[in-house]
């Protein structure tokens, strides 16, 4: 099929430039000496130094990382269970409702999730006395609720395209279902579990709106600190922080992708 | 299925029951509470709203329903304008994402197998980097003495810096930028399944490429278009971060109003009423997306059997 592809490729190039130039500029200007973010006055890493001395920001980052890790772990467990249910249990009663509940968090505006969960936590505290105040636990619960939906999408795709003959063989040879799942299914879907974990981790690390609703005094997450600072205007320190985050995330994704490739697996995204 | 019966029942119970219970408790139940508080009155109390019912002695139960919040949301011009503008922003941005995303998805889907994975990875990578930071990146580009204005003045296109940041235009740019991958991914998934021999057949029969595109590719990719459009449209209607950081006083959006009512005015009932109306608006596109997805899944399943 001979067709001129250059207009298509031009749009593609423009699209990639649109997606990547803003972040690249952010990275470049994080090494700018001037406080004025848009005027280049020489190379400097002083904003990184200031970043390392910013106690409030580091505390918030540490809190966010801990929440993100807890969230990712629970989201992978719940999301995998949900994916099992959808792929392995056929047309069970209430399946439509189940799928609806599992898809809705993917598109639901953050303000609605945040507000409704906060009201739930307040009502629960009134009725059963738990959760006592808001902070780490409530933010983690809120994040697990929407992250598990993303994990379910990733794991579900992997489970659906998995070759079942190994499982069947093991079962024919008398292995118990749980043993089969642990020794055959889990290793086969491991790449999806890993990318699901990473995805849930970054979703949590990134969330401003939901965490703002369900956090309490003394539990300020990293996005809240960034937001408070950004509202005051562009600041070189935030550029430096952005660069660190982008670098770490890219590193994690690339390492995960390479590890998968070494094992002959396709990295699922 | 070869699993023995009792174990299979246990596995069903865990796999279906646990996530169901979690989502029911932390996703579904909260909506009921939002509904309940949207008909309460704000009060100077902790929590700041009135109880829905009270025992007023002698076993008399007084129930108080207050629909004023909804009256206010529906009648006040400010809220109406915010809702309309949210829908407008979502609609315009969905169309823009489609116009930019469709050719991109098509180009990736028709590229050689070696290029496809890295090209796709580049689309997905922004998902992994902070949304907040990527929106923030545009603040430095769009502001009065920002990079875009400096660049345009250096080129000599303009003499005076343009006011772009804190306008509706900045909101459009920010939304398209943030949500473009959500449009491309379902389109790509759909287009890779497209049977390109149909296009060759059309070309052999003398059909012009553009006509073949309109008659074959476009109708066949409709499911991808609808899925992508919903993934952009629905969350954008309630978007908060982008209108707050990039938008200005003219670009009112519901998500931002809800935030302000809640955090600045501490009016929980009014914020809840806004959430209820917003949710009601989004139910239609959501059900549309879900039912269509279901039908496509069924079709795919029937196809593979």
Coordinates of N, CA, C and O in Angstrom, one line a residue, chain B residues 3 303 305:
Chain B
X3 N -12.1 -27.2 38.6 CA -11.9 -27.1 40.0 C -13.0 -27.8 40.8 O -14.2 -27.9 40.4
X303 N -16.0 -13.5 18.9 CA -15.1 -13.6 17.7 C -14.0 -14.6 18.0 O -13.6 -15.3 17.1
X305 N -14.1 -17.2 20.0 CA -14.5 -18.6 20.2 C -14.6 -19.4 19.0 O -14.9 -18.9 17.9

